[in-house]
Amino acid sequence: MNNIFKLLFISTVFINIMACNEDEEETVTVIPENDRTEQQVEDAAALENYLNTHYYNAAEVNAMENPTIDDLEITELLEGETIPSDATLLISAVETKSTTYSEVEYEYYILNIKQGEGAVSPMFSDKVRVNYSGFLMDGTEFDRSSTPVVFDLVYVVAGWSRAIPHFNVASSFASNSDGTVSFDGYGMGVMFLPSGLGYYSTSQTSIPSYSNLIFKFELMQSETNDHDSDGIPSYLEDVNLDNDLFNDDKDANTFPNFIDQDDDGDGTITADEIKTESYSEPSRAALQTQLDALELTSNQFLSPIKQNTDGSYSANRVTLVDTNGNDVPNYLDATESDPIE
Ligand SMILES: [Ca+2]
Ligand SMILES: [Ca+2]
Ligand SMILES: [Ca+2]
Ligand SMILES: [Ca+2]
């Protein structure tokens, strides 16, 4: 299953290849993709209609400490019916969000059942552990997890990297004797996505092209990604700040910054063009105390805390050195290629 995650890149055309006649030639019919702006208008209207004609069991799930995706029930309000007193119409409960993707302004909707009590909220480029169920506006479920699964938000449909960061992770977890893990105080909600933030023109198993997608989810954990291990977390490799890592390629070598170990192509790897100071402590708490005491300048950040093989914990203070003071850090400045230290 998990068919929503097999698609890394959304193709721009449908190609019908029809095997042909005696010449053994092939006829290729290319159907142009719908205009994204026009499709968004249509999808927005359909989603709004859905939200105006469906309600959920608000009182029930709001009363639960750790509601699951299966506890949340969305029901169609049929003509002539009234909403049950303990239910809420979706349109009255969702938050409307907007984002730009593929140069088009999109609106999507979030139903926040539980914010999540953990301290961390994932970045758009992080790895997350979730339970989820994906379905279409007609209620057809096309995918679901049976146990919490890990996804890289960079390689799933664009709506996920927009919606999930609005939530926090679980406050704690515990390992059970049967090998499963229980999470407490996790984030839980529903995202309602226009097709442009889903698969758009590409059809999937059980998902026709141009389908709006609805996902219920529980957010358990997240982890900061550094896809190319160059010391710059992936969210900081989005130089033009549009939540899209694929359109930032400083040296135009076709490898976007987040998977390029020498971002500016000056022959010195990024890891050697930034200053890294390492801090280690036997316990996470002691390390946290030490890190909290550090004063960070605007060109510094802390790497995520990692546990070492000897059980100790460590983290780095990273400084984006800008030797010539032109406001472009050395790792993005091809005229500065001397390794740091
Ligand atoms: Ca990186
Ligand atoms: Ca970008
Ligand atoms: Ca590059
Ligand atoms: Ca470099």
Short mmCIF file of C-alpha atoms and ligand atoms in Angstrom, two decimals:
data_model
loop_
_atom_site.label_atom_id
_atom_site.label_comp_id
_atom_site.label_asym_id
_atom_site.label_seq_id
_atom_site.Cartn_x
_atom_site.Cartn_y
_atom_site.Cartn_z
CA MET A 1 0.00 0.00 0.00
CA ASN A 2 1.20 3.49 0.83
CA ASN A 3 0.57 4.34 -2.76
CA ILE A 4 0.49 8.04 -2.02
CA PHE A 5 4.18 7.92 -1.37
CA LYS A 6 5.40 6.11 -4.40
CA LEU A 7 5.09 9.20 -6.50
CA LEU A 8 8.11 11.42 -6.09
CA PHE A 9 7.55 13.78 -8.94
CA ILE A 10 4.30 14.68 -10.52
CA SER A 11 4.49 14.23 -14.25
CA THR A 12 3.27 17.04 -16.41
CA VAL A 13 1.41 15.10 -19.05
CA PHE A 14 -0.58 11.99 -19.56
CA ILE A 15 0.82 9.91 -22.28
CA ASN A 16 -1.30 7.36 -24.01
CA ILE A 17 0.75 4.98 -26.02
CA MET A 18 -1.23 2.96 -28.46
CA ALA A 19 0.39 0.03 -30.17
CA CYS A 20 -0.07 0.36 -33.85
CA ASN A 21 -0.56 -1.10 -37.25
CA GLU A 22 1.57 -2.96 -39.76
CA ASP A 23 4.27 -0.27 -39.78
CA GLU A 24 4.99 -1.13 -36.16
CA GLU A 25 4.88 2.60 -35.54
CA GLU A 26 3.52 4.02 -32.36
CA THR A 27 1.08 6.86 -32.04
CA VAL A 28 1.64 8.96 -28.96
CA THR A 29 -1.25 11.11 -27.80
CA VAL A 30 -0.32 13.80 -25.35
CA ILE A 31 -3.19 15.27 -23.36
CA PRO A 32 -2.23 18.68 -22.01
CA GLU A 33 -2.54 19.12 -18.29
CA ASN A 34 -5.37 21.32 -17.03
CA ASP A 35 -4.47 24.92 -16.25
CA ARG A 36 -3.55 24.94 -12.56
CA THR A 37 -5.29 28.19 -11.73
CA GLU A 38 -8.55 27.10 -13.37
CA GLN A 39 -8.37 23.70 -11.69
CA GLN A 40 -7.78 25.36 -8.32
CA VAL A 41 -10.96 27.43 -8.72
CA GLU A 42 -12.94 24.27 -9.45
CA ASP A 43 -11.32 22.33 -6.60
CA ALA A 44 -11.82 25.14 -4.10
CA ALA A 45 -15.53 25.24 -4.90
CA ALA A 46 -15.85 21.48 -4.54
CA LEU A 47 -13.98 21.45 -1.23
CA GLU A 48 -16.05 24.31 0.12
CA ASN A 49 -19.20 22.45 -0.84
CA TYR A 50 -17.89 19.35 0.92
CA LEU A 51 -17.14 21.31 4.10
CA ASN A 52 -20.61 22.87 4.00
CA THR A 53 -22.34 19.51 3.66
CA HIS A 54 -20.38 17.32 6.08
CA TYR A 55 -20.18 17.31 9.85
CA TYR A 56 -18.05 15.48 12.40
CA ASN A 57 -18.60 14.09 15.89
CA ALA A 58 -17.01 17.10 17.60
CA ALA A 59 -18.22 16.61 21.18
CA GLU A 60 -17.13 12.99 21.22
CA VAL A 61 -13.58 13.45 19.89
CA ASN A 62 -12.96 16.67 21.79
CA ALA A 63 -13.73 14.84 25.04
CA MET A 64 -11.08 12.20 24.33
CA GLU A 65 -7.54 12.53 25.63
CA ASN A 66 -5.94 10.73 22.70
CA PRO A 67 -8.54 10.44 19.94
CA THR A 68 -7.54 8.24 17.00
CA ILE A 69 -8.27 8.73 13.33
CA ASP A 70 -10.93 6.04 13.61
CA ASP A 71 -12.70 7.88 16.44
CA LEU A 72 -13.26 10.86 14.16
CA GLU A 73 -16.29 10.32 11.97
CA ILE A 74 -17.23 12.57 9.08
CA THR A 75 -20.84 12.28 7.96
CA GLU A 76 -22.70 13.80 5.05
CA LEU A 77 -25.56 16.12 5.94
CA LEU A 78 -28.37 15.03 3.69
CA GLU A 79 -31.05 17.32 2.30
CA GLY A 80 -33.65 18.13 4.96
CA GLU A 81 -31.56 16.74 7.82
CA THR A 82 -30.33 18.79 10.75
CA ILE A 83 -26.91 18.44 12.34
CA PRO A 84 -26.93 16.36 15.55
CA SER A 85 -26.48 18.55 18.62
CA ASP A 86 -23.12 17.00 19.52
CA ALA A 87 -21.74 17.41 15.99
CA THR A 88 -20.22 20.37 14.15
CA LEU A 89 -20.37 21.26 10.49
CA LEU A 90 -16.85 21.08 9.06
CA ILE A 91 -16.96 24.57 7.56
CA SER A 92 -17.48 26.01 11.07
CA ALA A 93 -14.48 24.17 12.47
CA VAL A 94 -11.74 24.21 9.83
CA GLU A 95 -8.95 26.76 9.44
CA THR A 96 -8.33 28.02 5.91
CA LYS A 97 -4.67 28.15 4.91
CA SER A 98 -3.02 29.38 1.76
CA THR A 99 0.24 28.48 0.09
CA THR A 100 1.97 28.91 -3.24
CA TYR A 101 2.89 25.80 -5.16
CA SER A 102 3.90 25.51 -8.81
CA GLU A 103 3.40 29.28 -9.01
CA VAL A 104 -0.27 28.99 -8.11
CA GLU A 105 -1.92 30.26 -4.93
CA TYR A 106 -3.71 27.38 -3.24
CA GLU A 107 -6.12 27.18 -0.36
CA TYR A 108 -6.38 24.11 1.81
CA TYR A 109 -8.16 23.41 5.06
CA ILE A 110 -7.15 22.00 8.40
CA LEU A 111 -9.33 20.57 11.13
CA ASN A 112 -7.29 20.73 14.33
CA ILE A 113 -8.63 18.18 16.81
CA LYS A 114 -5.51 18.06 18.99
CA GLN A 115 -2.54 20.39 18.52
CA GLY A 116 -0.12 17.88 20.05
CA GLU A 117 1.59 18.41 23.38
CA GLY A 118 5.19 17.74 22.38
CA ALA A 119 7.61 20.68 22.19
CA VAL A 120 8.46 20.05 18.55
CA SER A 121 6.57 21.02 15.44
CA PRO A 122 8.00 19.51 12.24
CA MET A 123 9.50 21.63 9.51
CA PHE A 124 8.19 21.18 5.95
CA SER A 125 11.27 19.14 5.05
CA ASP A 126 11.39 16.82 8.06
CA LYS A 127 10.75 13.16 8.58
CA VAL A 128 7.54 12.36 10.50
CA ARG A 129 5.96 9.33 12.11
CA VAL A 130 2.21 9.26 11.56
CA ASN A 131 -0.93 7.20 11.48
CA TYR A 132 -3.16 8.24 8.63
CA SER A 133 -6.16 7.45 6.50
CA GLY A 134 -6.60 8.97 3.05
CA PHE A 135 -9.96 9.21 1.32
CA LEU A 136 -11.78 10.96 -1.47
CA MET A 137 -14.71 13.37 -1.13
CA ASP A 138 -17.11 10.50 -1.89
CA GLY A 139 -15.76 8.70 1.19
CA THR A 140 -13.69 6.09 -0.67
CA GLU A 141 -10.63 5.29 1.43
CA PHE A 142 -7.63 4.81 -0.87
CA ASP A 143 -4.91 4.27 1.70
CA ARG A 144 -4.26 3.94 5.43
CA SER A 145 -1.56 2.93 7.85
CA SER A 146 -2.04 0.03 10.22
CA THR A 147 0.75 1.09 12.57
CA PRO A 148 2.60 4.42 12.72
CA VAL A 149 4.78 4.84 9.64
CA VAL A 150 7.65 7.19 8.84
CA PHE A 151 7.49 9.54 5.86
CA ASP A 152 9.84 12.14 4.49
CA LEU A 153 7.70 15.23 3.90
CA VAL A 154 9.90 16.21 0.96
CA TYR A 155 8.81 13.15 -1.00
CA VAL A 156 5.08 13.11 -0.42
CA VAL A 157 2.31 15.17 -1.98
CA ALA A 158 2.85 18.90 -1.42
CA GLY A 159 -0.18 19.25 0.87
CA TRP A 160 1.46 17.16 3.56
CA SER A 161 4.53 19.39 3.83
CA ARG A 162 2.14 22.35 4.28
CA ALA A 163 -0.40 20.83 6.68
CA ILE A 164 1.64 18.65 9.05
CA PRO A 165 3.90 21.50 10.32
CA HIS A 166 0.81 23.17 11.83
CA PHE A 167 0.81 20.41 14.49
CA ASN A 168 3.07 19.29 17.32
CA VAL A 169 4.39 15.83 17.98
CA ALA A 170 3.49 13.56 20.92
CA SER A 171 4.55 14.52 24.43
CA SER A 172 5.78 11.03 25.30
CA PHE A 173 5.88 7.45 24.17
CA ALA A 174 6.27 4.09 25.86
CA SER A 175 7.33 0.69 24.58
CA ASN A 176 4.85 -2.08 25.28
CA SER A 177 5.68 -5.68 26.09
CA ASP A 178 4.26 -6.83 22.74
CA GLY A 179 6.78 -4.72 20.85
CA THR A 180 4.38 -1.93 19.95
CA VAL A 181 4.87 1.66 21.00
CA SER A 182 2.17 3.84 22.57
CA PHE A 183 2.16 7.58 22.11
CA ASP A 184 0.61 10.11 24.42
CA GLY A 185 -0.45 13.68 23.69
CA TYR A 186 0.07 13.42 19.94
CA GLY A 187 -1.24 15.89 17.40
CA MET A 188 -4.34 14.86 15.50
CA GLY A 189 -6.30 16.43 12.70
CA VAL A 190 -7.61 16.30 9.17
CA MET A 191 -6.30 18.04 6.04
CA PHE A 192 -8.51 18.82 3.06
CA LEU A 193 -6.36 19.28 -0.04
CA PRO A 194 -7.11 20.54 -3.53
CA SER A 195 -5.84 18.22 -6.25
CA GLY A 196 -3.02 20.68 -7.00
CA LEU A 197 -1.51 19.88 -3.59
CA GLY A 198 -2.21 16.19 -4.18
CA TYR A 199 -1.52 14.11 -7.29
CA TYR A 200 -3.05 16.64 -9.66
CA SER A 201 -3.23 15.19 -13.19
CA THR A 202 -1.59 11.89 -12.29
CA SER A 203 -4.01 9.12 -11.42
CA GLN A 204 -3.11 6.57 -8.76
CA THR A 205 -4.63 3.27 -7.75
CA SER A 206 -8.13 4.21 -6.53
CA ILE A 207 -7.43 7.92 -7.09
CA PRO A 208 -8.69 9.44 -10.33
CA SER A 209 -6.75 12.37 -11.78
CA TYR A 210 -7.68 15.81 -10.39
CA SER A 211 -8.98 14.37 -7.11
CA ASN A 212 -9.18 16.45 -3.98
CA LEU A 213 -7.72 14.47 -1.11
CA ILE A 214 -8.68 14.23 2.55
CA PHE A 215 -6.30 12.81 5.15
CA LYS A 216 -6.99 12.13 8.80
CA PHE A 217 -3.73 11.83 10.69
CA GLU A 218 -2.07 11.42 14.08
CA LEU A 219 1.37 13.02 14.34
CA MET A 220 3.65 11.06 16.66
CA GLN A 221 7.25 12.13 16.11
CA SER A 222 9.46 14.11 13.79
CA GLU A 223 13.13 14.31 12.96
CA THR A 224 15.07 17.11 11.31
CA ASN A 225 16.30 16.06 7.88
CA ASP A 226 19.71 16.89 6.49
CA HIS A 227 19.39 14.95 3.25
CA ASP A 228 22.96 15.49 2.07
CA SER A 229 24.57 15.40 5.56
CA ASP A 230 26.42 18.64 4.87
CA GLY A 231 25.59 20.18 8.26
CA ILE A 232 22.86 22.44 6.85
CA PRO A 233 19.43 21.06 7.79
CA SER A 234 17.22 20.70 4.74
CA TYR A 235 14.75 23.38 5.80
CA LEU A 236 17.62 25.90 5.62
CA GLU A 237 18.49 24.78 2.10
CA ASP A 238 15.28 26.41 0.85
CA VAL A 239 17.03 29.65 -0.05
CA ASN A 240 14.01 31.26 -1.74
CA LEU A 241 11.77 30.32 1.22
CA ASP A 242 8.92 28.80 -0.79
CA ASN A 243 8.79 25.41 1.00
CA ASP A 244 10.06 23.75 -2.16
CA LEU A 245 13.56 22.30 -2.03
CA PHE A 246 13.70 21.36 -5.69
CA ASN A 247 13.98 24.92 -7.03
CA ASP A 248 17.06 25.98 -5.06
CA ASP A 249 20.20 25.05 -6.96
CA LYS A 250 22.92 27.61 -6.23
CA ASP A 251 25.48 26.24 -8.68
CA ALA A 252 22.88 25.18 -11.27
CA ASN A 253 24.40 21.71 -11.55
CA THR A 254 20.91 20.08 -11.51
CA PHE A 255 21.41 18.87 -7.93
CA PRO A 256 19.31 21.12 -5.70
CA ASN A 257 21.11 22.42 -2.60
CA PHE A 258 19.48 19.92 -0.25
CA ILE A 259 21.13 17.01 -2.07
CA ASP A 260 24.33 18.79 -3.10
CA GLN A 261 27.34 18.52 -0.81
CA ASP A 262 29.06 21.46 -2.48
CA ASP A 263 26.21 23.94 -2.78
CA ASP A 264 28.11 26.73 -4.52
CA GLY A 265 30.20 24.40 -6.69
CA ASP A 266 33.50 26.02 -5.68
CA GLY A 267 35.23 22.69 -5.06
CA THR A 268 35.10 22.95 -1.26
CA ILE A 269 32.34 20.89 0.31
CA THR A 270 29.75 22.78 2.34
CA ALA A 271 30.72 20.93 5.53
CA ASP A 272 34.17 22.56 5.25
CA GLU A 273 32.75 26.02 4.64
CA ILE A 274 30.76 26.25 7.87
CA LYS A 275 32.06 26.39 11.44
CA THR A 276 30.94 23.51 13.66
CA GLU A 277 31.44 23.39 17.44
CA SER A 278 30.43 20.17 19.12
CA TYR A 279 28.93 19.85 22.61
CA SER A 280 28.61 16.53 24.43
CA GLU A 281 27.17 15.48 27.78
CA PRO A 282 26.37 12.13 29.41
CA SER A 283 22.68 13.02 29.72
CA ARG A 284 20.24 14.76 27.41
CA ALA A 285 19.20 17.09 30.23
CA ALA A 286 22.77 18.20 30.92
CA LEU A 287 23.34 18.84 27.23
CA GLN A 288 20.10 20.78 26.97
CA THR A 289 21.18 22.98 29.89
CA GLN A 290 24.47 23.66 28.18
CA LEU A 291 22.80 24.45 24.85
CA ASP A 292 20.24 26.73 26.50
CA ALA A 293 23.08 28.80 27.91
CA LEU A 294 24.56 29.44 24.45
CA GLU A 295 23.82 32.77 22.91
CA LEU A 296 23.22 32.37 19.21
CA THR A 297 23.85 35.10 16.69
CA SER A 298 21.63 35.42 13.62
CA ASN A 299 24.03 33.32 11.53
CA GLN A 300 24.15 30.46 14.03
CA PHE A 301 21.89 27.53 14.78
CA LEU A 302 21.97 24.33 16.80
CA SER A 303 21.87 20.93 15.16
CA PRO A 304 19.39 18.37 16.53
CA ILE A 305 20.54 16.46 19.61
CA LYS A 306 21.87 13.03 18.71
CA GLN A 307 22.54 10.09 20.97
CA ASN A 308 26.02 8.59 20.48
CA THR A 309 26.87 4.90 20.51
CA ASP A 310 28.35 5.24 24.02
CA GLY A 311 24.99 6.56 25.28
CA SER A 312 26.11 10.18 25.59
CA TYR A 313 24.38 13.03 23.76
CA SER A 314 25.80 15.63 21.46
CA ALA A 315 24.82 18.56 19.30
CA ASN A 316 26.62 21.15 17.22
CA ARG A 317 26.56 24.89 17.17
CA VAL A 318 26.88 25.78 13.50
CA THR A 319 28.04 29.18 12.30
CA LEU A 320 27.38 30.18 8.70
CA VAL A 321 30.64 32.01 8.21
CA ASP A 322 30.64 35.00 5.86
CA THR A 323 34.31 35.95 5.56
CA ASN A 324 33.99 38.82 3.08
CA GLY A 325 30.89 40.22 4.77
CA ASN A 326 28.75 40.34 1.62
CA ASP A 327 25.77 38.73 3.42
CA VAL A 328 26.22 35.53 1.44
CA PRO A 329 27.66 32.78 3.65
CA ASN A 330 30.80 31.11 2.30
CA TYR A 331 29.02 27.85 1.48
CA LEU A 332 26.79 29.73 -0.97
CA ASP A 333 29.52 32.09 -2.16
CA ALA A 334 31.72 30.61 -4.87
CA THR A 335 34.24 33.45 -4.46
CA GLU A 336 34.98 32.18 -0.92
CA SER A 337 36.41 28.68 -1.09
CA ASP A 338 38.92 28.46 1.76
CA PRO A 339 37.97 25.70 4.22
CA ILE A 340 37.12 26.93 7.74
CA GLU A 341 39.89 26.08 10.25
CA CA B 1 21.89 19.71 4.00
CA CA B 2 12.75 26.72 -2.62
CA CA B 3 23.58 22.31 -6.93
CA CA B 4 31.40 25.01 -1.60
#
